[in-house]
XYZ file of C-alpha atoms in Angstrom:
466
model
C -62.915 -10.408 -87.648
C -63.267 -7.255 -89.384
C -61.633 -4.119 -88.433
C -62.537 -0.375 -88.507
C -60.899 3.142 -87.824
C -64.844 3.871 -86.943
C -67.861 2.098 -85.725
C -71.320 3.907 -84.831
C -73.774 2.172 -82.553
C -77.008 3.338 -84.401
C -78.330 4.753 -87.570
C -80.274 7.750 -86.640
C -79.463 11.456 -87.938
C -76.254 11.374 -85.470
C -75.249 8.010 -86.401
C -75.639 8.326 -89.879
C -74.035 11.499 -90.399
C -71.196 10.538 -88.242
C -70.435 7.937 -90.720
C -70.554 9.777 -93.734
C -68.249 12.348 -92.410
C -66.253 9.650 -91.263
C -65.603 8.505 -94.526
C -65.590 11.471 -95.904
C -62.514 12.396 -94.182
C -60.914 8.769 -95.445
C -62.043 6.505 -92.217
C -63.229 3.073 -92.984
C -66.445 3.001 -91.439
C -69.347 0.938 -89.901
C -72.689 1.342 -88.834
C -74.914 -0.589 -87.074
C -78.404 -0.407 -86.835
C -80.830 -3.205 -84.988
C -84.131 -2.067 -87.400
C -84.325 -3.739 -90.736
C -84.228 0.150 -91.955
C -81.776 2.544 -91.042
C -82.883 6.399 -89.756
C -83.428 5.818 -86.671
C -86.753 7.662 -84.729
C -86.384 10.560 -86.649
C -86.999 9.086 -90.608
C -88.750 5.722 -89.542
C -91.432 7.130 -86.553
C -90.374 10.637 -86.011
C -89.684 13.592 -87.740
C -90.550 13.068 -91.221
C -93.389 10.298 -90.760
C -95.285 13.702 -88.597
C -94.495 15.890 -91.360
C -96.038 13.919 -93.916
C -99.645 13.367 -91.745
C -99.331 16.881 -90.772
C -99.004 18.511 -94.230
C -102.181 15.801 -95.474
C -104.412 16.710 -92.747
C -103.518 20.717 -93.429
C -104.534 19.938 -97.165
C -107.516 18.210 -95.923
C -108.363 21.222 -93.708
C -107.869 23.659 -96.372
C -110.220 22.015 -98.583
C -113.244 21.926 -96.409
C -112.771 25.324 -94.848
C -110.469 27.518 -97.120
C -110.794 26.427 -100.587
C -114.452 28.026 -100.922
C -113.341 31.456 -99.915
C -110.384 31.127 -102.961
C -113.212 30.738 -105.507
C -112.599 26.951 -105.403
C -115.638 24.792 -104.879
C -115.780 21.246 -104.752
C -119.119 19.298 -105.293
C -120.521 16.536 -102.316
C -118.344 15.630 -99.273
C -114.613 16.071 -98.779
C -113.930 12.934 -97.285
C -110.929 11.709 -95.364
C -109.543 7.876 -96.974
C -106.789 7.409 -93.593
C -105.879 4.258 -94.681
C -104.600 5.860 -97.743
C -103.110 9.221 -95.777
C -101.205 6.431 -93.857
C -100.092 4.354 -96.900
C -98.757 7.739 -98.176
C -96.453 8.631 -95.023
C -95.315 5.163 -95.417
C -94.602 6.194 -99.099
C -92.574 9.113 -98.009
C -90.133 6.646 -94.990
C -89.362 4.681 -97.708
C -88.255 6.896 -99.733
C -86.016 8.245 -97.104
C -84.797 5.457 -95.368
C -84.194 4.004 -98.640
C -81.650 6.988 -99.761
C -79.576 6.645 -96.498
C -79.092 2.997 -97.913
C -78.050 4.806 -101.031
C -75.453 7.369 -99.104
C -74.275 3.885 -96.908
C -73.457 2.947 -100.479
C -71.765 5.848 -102.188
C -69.889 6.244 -98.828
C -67.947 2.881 -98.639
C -69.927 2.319 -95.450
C -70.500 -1.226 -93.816
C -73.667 -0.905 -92.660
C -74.286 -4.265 -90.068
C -77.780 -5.542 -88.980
C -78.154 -6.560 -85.616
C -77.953 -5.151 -81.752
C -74.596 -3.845 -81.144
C -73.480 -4.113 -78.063
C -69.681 -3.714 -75.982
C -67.373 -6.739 -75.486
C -64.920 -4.134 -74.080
C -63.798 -0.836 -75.329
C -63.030 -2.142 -78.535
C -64.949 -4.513 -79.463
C -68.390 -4.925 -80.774
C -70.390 -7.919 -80.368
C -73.491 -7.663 -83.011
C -76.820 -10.307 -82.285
C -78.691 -9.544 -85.440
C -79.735 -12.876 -88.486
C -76.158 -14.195 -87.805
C -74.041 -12.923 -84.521
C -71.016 -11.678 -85.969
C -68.201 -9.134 -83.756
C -66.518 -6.954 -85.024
C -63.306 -4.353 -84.269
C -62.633 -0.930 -83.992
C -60.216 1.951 -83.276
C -63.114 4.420 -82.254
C -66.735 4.341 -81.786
C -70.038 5.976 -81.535
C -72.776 5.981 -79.573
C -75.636 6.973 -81.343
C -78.465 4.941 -79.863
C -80.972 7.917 -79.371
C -84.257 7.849 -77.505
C -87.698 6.606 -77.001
C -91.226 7.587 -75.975
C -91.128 8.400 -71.897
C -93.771 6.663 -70.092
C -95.144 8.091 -66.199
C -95.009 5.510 -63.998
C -98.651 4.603 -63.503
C -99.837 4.772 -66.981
C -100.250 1.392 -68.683
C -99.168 1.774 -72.763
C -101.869 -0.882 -73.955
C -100.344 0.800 -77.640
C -103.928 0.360 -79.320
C -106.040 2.888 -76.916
C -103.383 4.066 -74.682
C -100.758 5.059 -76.725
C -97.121 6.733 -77.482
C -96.143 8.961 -80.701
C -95.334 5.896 -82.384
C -98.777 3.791 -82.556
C -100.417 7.379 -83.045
C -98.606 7.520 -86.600
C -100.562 4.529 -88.003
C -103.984 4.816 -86.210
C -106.869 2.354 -88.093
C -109.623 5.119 -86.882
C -110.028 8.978 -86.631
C -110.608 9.146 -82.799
C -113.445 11.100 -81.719
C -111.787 12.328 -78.367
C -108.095 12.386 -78.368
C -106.571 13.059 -74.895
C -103.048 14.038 -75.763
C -101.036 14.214 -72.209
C -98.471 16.329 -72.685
C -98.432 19.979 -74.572
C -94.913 19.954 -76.313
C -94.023 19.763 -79.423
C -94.719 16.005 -80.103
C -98.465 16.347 -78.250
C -99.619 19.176 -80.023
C -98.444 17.603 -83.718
C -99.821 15.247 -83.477
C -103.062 16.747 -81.935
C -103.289 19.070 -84.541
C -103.208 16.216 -87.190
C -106.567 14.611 -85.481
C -108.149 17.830 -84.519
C -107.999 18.654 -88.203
C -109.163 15.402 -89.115
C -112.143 15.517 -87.091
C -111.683 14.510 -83.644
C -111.953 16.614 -80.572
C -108.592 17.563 -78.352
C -107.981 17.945 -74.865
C -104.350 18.832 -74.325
C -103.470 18.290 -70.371
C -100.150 20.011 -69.753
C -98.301 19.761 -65.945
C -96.578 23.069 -66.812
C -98.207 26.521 -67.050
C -98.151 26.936 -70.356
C -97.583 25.098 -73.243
C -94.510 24.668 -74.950
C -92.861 25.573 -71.490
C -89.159 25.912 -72.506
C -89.877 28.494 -75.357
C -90.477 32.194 -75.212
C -93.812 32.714 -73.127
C -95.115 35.015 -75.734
C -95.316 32.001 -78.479
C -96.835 29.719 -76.061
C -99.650 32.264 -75.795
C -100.234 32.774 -79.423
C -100.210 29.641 -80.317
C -102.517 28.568 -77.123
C -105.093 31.450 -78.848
C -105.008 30.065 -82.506
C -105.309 26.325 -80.391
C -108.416 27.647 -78.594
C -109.879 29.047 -81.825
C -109.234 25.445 -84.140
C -111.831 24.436 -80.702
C -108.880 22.320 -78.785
C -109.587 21.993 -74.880
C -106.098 23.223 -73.224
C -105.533 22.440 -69.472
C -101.989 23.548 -67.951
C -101.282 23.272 -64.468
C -102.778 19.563 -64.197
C -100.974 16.898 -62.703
C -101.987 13.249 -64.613
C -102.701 11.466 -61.340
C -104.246 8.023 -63.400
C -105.328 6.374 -67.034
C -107.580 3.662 -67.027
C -109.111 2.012 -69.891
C -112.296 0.354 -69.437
C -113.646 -1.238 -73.126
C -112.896 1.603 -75.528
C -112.841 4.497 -73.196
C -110.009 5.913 -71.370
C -110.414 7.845 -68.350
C -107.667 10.286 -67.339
C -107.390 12.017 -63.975
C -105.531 14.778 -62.737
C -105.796 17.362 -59.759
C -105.911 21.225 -61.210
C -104.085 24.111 -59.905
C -106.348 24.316 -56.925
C -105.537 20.576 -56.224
C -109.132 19.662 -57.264
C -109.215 16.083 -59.147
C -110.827 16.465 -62.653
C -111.589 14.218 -65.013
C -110.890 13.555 -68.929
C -113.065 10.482 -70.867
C -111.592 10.034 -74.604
C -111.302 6.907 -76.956
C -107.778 7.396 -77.247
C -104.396 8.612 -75.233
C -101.885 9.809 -76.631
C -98.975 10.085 -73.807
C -96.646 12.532 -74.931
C -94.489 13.255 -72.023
C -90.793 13.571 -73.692
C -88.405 10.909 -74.242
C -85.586 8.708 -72.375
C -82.543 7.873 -73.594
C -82.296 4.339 -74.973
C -79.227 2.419 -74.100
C -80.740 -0.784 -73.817
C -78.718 -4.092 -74.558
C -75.765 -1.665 -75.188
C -73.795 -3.399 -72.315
C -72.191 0.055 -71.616
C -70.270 -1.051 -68.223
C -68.532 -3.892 -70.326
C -66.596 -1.150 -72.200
C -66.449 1.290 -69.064
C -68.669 3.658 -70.271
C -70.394 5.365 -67.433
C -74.254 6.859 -67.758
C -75.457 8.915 -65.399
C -78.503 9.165 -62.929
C -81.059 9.883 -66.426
C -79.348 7.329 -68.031
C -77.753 9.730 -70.495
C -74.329 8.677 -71.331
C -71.723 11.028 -69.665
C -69.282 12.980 -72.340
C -67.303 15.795 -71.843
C -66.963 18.715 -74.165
C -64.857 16.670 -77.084
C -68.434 14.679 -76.768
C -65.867 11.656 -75.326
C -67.468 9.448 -72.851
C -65.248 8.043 -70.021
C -63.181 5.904 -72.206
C -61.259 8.502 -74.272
C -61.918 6.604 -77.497
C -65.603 5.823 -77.246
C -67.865 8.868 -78.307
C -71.546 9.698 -77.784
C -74.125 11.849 -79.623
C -77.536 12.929 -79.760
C -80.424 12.118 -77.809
C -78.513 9.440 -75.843
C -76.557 12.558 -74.286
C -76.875 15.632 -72.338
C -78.708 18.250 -74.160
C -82.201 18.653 -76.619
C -83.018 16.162 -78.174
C -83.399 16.902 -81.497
C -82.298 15.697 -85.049
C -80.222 18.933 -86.252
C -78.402 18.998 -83.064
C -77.714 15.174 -83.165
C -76.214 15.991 -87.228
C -73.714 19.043 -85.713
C -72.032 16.274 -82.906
C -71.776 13.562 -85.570
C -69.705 15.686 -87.438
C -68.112 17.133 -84.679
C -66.972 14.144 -83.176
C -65.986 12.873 -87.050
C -63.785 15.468 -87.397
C -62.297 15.141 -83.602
C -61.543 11.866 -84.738
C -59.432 13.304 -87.693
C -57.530 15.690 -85.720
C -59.249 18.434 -86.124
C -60.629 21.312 -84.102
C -64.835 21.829 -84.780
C -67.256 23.794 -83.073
C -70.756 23.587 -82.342
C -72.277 26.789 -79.945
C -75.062 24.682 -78.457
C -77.190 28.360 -77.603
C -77.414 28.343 -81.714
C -79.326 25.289 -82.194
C -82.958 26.424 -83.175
C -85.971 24.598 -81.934
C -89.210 24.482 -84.393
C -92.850 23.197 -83.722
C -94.338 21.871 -87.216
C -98.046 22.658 -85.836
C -99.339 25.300 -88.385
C -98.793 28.116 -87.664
C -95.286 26.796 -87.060
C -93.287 28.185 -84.005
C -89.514 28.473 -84.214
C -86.842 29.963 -82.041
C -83.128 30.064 -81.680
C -81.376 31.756 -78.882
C -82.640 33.166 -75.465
C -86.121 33.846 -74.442
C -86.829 36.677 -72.432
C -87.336 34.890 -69.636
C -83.851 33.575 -69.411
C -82.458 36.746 -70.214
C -84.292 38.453 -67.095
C -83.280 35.400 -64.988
C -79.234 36.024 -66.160
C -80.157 39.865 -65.803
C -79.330 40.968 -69.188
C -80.388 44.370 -70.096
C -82.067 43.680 -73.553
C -84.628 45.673 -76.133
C -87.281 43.728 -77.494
C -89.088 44.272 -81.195
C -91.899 42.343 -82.686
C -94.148 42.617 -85.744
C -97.318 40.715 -86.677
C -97.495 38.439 -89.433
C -101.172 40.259 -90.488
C -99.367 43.131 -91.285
C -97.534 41.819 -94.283
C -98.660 41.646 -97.765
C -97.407 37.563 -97.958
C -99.443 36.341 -95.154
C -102.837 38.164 -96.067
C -102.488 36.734 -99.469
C -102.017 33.308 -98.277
C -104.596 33.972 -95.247
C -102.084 32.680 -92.719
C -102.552 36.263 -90.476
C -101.478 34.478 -87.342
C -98.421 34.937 -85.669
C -95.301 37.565 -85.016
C -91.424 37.532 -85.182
C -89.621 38.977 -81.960
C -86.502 39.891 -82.379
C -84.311 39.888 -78.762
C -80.881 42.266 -78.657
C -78.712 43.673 -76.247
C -79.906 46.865 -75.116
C -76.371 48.407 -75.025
C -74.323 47.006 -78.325
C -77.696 45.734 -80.443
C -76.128 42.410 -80.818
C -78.808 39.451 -81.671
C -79.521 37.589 -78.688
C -82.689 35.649 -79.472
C -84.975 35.577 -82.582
C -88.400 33.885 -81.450
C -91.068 33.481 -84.280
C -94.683 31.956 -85.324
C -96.551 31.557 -88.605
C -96.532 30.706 -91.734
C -93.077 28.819 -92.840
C -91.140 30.174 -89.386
C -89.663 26.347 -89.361
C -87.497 27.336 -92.206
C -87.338 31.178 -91.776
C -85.811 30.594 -88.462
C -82.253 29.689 -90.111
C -82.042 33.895 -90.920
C -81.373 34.416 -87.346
C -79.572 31.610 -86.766
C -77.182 32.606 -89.642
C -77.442 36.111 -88.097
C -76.598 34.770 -84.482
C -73.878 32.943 -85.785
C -72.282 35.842 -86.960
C -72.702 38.065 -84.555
C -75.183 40.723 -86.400
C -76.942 43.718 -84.334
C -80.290 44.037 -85.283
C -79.879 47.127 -87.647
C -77.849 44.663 -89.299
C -80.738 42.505 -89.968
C -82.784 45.298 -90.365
C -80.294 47.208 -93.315
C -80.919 44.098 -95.537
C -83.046 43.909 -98.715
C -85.821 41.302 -97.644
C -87.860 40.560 -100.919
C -91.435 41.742 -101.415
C -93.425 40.495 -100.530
C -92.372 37.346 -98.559
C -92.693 36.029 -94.862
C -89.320 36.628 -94.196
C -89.836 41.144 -94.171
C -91.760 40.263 -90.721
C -88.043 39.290 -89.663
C -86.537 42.411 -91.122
C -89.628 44.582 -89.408
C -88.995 43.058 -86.093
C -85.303 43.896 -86.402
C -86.492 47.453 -87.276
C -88.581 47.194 -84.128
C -85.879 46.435 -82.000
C -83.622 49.079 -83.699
C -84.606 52.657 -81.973
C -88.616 51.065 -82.280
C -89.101 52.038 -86.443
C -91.094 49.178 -88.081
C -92.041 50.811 -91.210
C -95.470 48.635 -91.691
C -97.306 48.582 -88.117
């Protein structure tokens, strides 16, 4: 049997980071994954497959309403090849998956395929071509999630579907129900919607994307209702039936009246569960709780001090970036050291275009915790950058303390805010005010001045360009 300092249940952007900084720090290490390809949700059916349909269909889009107005015409039809958009997302996995093989590699890292499950608390029993077991001084949990399901809704996974089955559709669907308005539903809505089909949205919540700032659901519900996409919030999903190729979805509106939603597809976007299936948890003595979230304390150790858990299969958003911080923070635990991670600093980002990011508090928490607090904002039509690209949509708010200045939230949409949003993270991390932000050369002319007019904003109200 072989033996490890390290083993990590699971190959996603926690797992697989936890190894390499597990080895890093001169751990042997070992990883096991149950999928023939390691990257978990987030390379295989997750993050980056999205990314790659959503930047086609945007291209797509562009072409057959943009391109004329840049002096760029194109004779006959644009026409959509799917099969081929899907072939190319497929492209991109591979690529990825296939250089976290590499880094398994260059790392020294045993990578074992199979399901890992406990013997006891250190032990691993893996059921994969051959059922081997292995040993090990410490190990991590890294199983992640999967699609949520409401309890009367039937995944048939060819009409009625999860995020998964909707990233290798044979057909453009002419009415896509997407149940659900977070970041996953509207995606991949907006990849259809540009493709051609029409969207209802059907949100339980007031808004969409409910746990951001209110003011970036509402702008990005207008530029929604513009692209033509039928939003409902405040409807309870009641029933989905399919009968042939129709689905018919029912839910009772704010007034408690039942309404009713026929599509060809569903796309049933409710969040995700944690996934600690054939993990045989109790055999190691590893408690989950009532969610089915393993149970860690603030060293991110579970109830058997030298079993670990990260990411989605914990407490906490689920996201990729956050999973990445606790894999190294539990690596370097391991090693005796002493790491950080300030949980309020984790941004959030919606890849819909324009894209929405935020990091820190909304104003609506900051009301609720009574926090006296100045606000400044500045629209993305005002700069030079976003007329020239024609991506006018959007705004940067900029949240700080109404008595010291200090950064408290930074809350943005439009063009590129998924990767502008790392200024006020860096900001936040350090502690700037917002004159800070707003004393630094910002190129010209770039996206990035809206962040350094909003900080002007919040700084005694003196945006130089609105």
């Amino acid at each position: 049997m072989k033996s490890y300092d390290v083993a990590i249940i699971g190959s996603g952007p926690g797992g697989y980071v936890a190894a390499i900084r597990c080895a890093q720090l001169g751990m042997s290490t070992a990883i096991i994954e149950k999928y023939s390809t390691l990257g978990g949700t987030c390379l295989n059916v997750g993050c980056i497959p999205s990314k790659a349909l959503l930047d086609s269909s945007h291209h797509y889009e562009d072409a057959v309403k943009h391109f004329e107005e840049h002096g760029i015409e194109i004779p006959g039809e644009v026409k959509v090849n799917l099969e081929k958009m899907i072939s190319r997302k497929q492209s991109v996995v591979d690529q990825t998956t296939g250089g976290i093989d590499f880094l398994m590699k260059k790392n020294k890292i045993d990578v074992y395929e199979g399901v890992g499950s406990f013997k006891d608390a250190t032990h691993i029993k893996i059921d994969g071509k051959e059922a081997t077991e292995i040993e090990a001084k410490h190990i991590i949990i890294a199983t992640g999630s999967k699609p949520a399901n409401l309890p009367f809704i039937d995944l048939d996974k060819e009409r009625i579907i999860t995020s998964t089955e909707a990233l290798k559709l044979k057909e453009i669907p002419k009415h896509m129900i997407v149940i659900g308005g977070g970041v996953i539903g509207l995606e991949l809505g907006q990849v259809y919607g540009r493709l051609g089909a029409d969207v209802t949205v059907v949100e339980y919540m007031d808004r969409i994307i409910p746990t951001m700032d209110a003011g970036l659901s509402k702008e990005l519900t207008k530029v929604f209702k513009k692209a033509k996409f039928n939003i409902n919030v405040s409807h309870k999903v009641k029933s989905v039936e399919r009968k042939g190729d129709e689905i018919i979805v029912k839910a009772d509106n704010k007034k408690g009246e039942e309404v009713e939603f026929k599509g060809d597809y569903c796309l049933v976007s409710v969040g995700r569960r944690p996934f600690t299936d054939g993990l045989n948890a109790e055999a190691a003595g590893v408690k989950l709780n009532d969610r089915g979230q393993v149970e860690v304390n603030e060293h991110l150790q579970t109830s058997v001090k030298n079993i670990y858990a990260i990411g989605d299969v914990i407490k906490g958003a689920m996201l990729a970036h956050k999973a990445e911080e606790e894999g190294v923070f539990v690596a370097e635990t391991i090693a005796g050291q002493k790491p950080h991670i300030d949980y309020n600093l984790i941004p959030g980002v919606v890849y819909t275009w324009p894209e929405v990011a935020s990091v820190g508090k909304t104003e609506e928490e900051l009301k609720e915790e009574g926090v006296a607090y100045k606000s400044g904002q500045f629209p993305m039509r005002a700069l030079g950058r976003s007329r020239a690209s024609g991506d006018t949509d959007g705004f940067v708010k900029i949240l700080a303390d109404k008595n010291t200045d200090e950064v408290l939230g930074v809350h943005m949409i439009g063009a590129r805010c998924a990767d502008l949003i790392a200024e006020g993270v860096t900001a936040m991390e350090y502690r700037a005010s917002a004159e800070d932000i707003a004393r630094m050369s910002h190129a010209h002319p770039t996206y990035a001045e809206a962040v350094k007019e909003a900080a002007l904003a919040a700084t005694e109200d003196r945006a130089l360009h609105v």
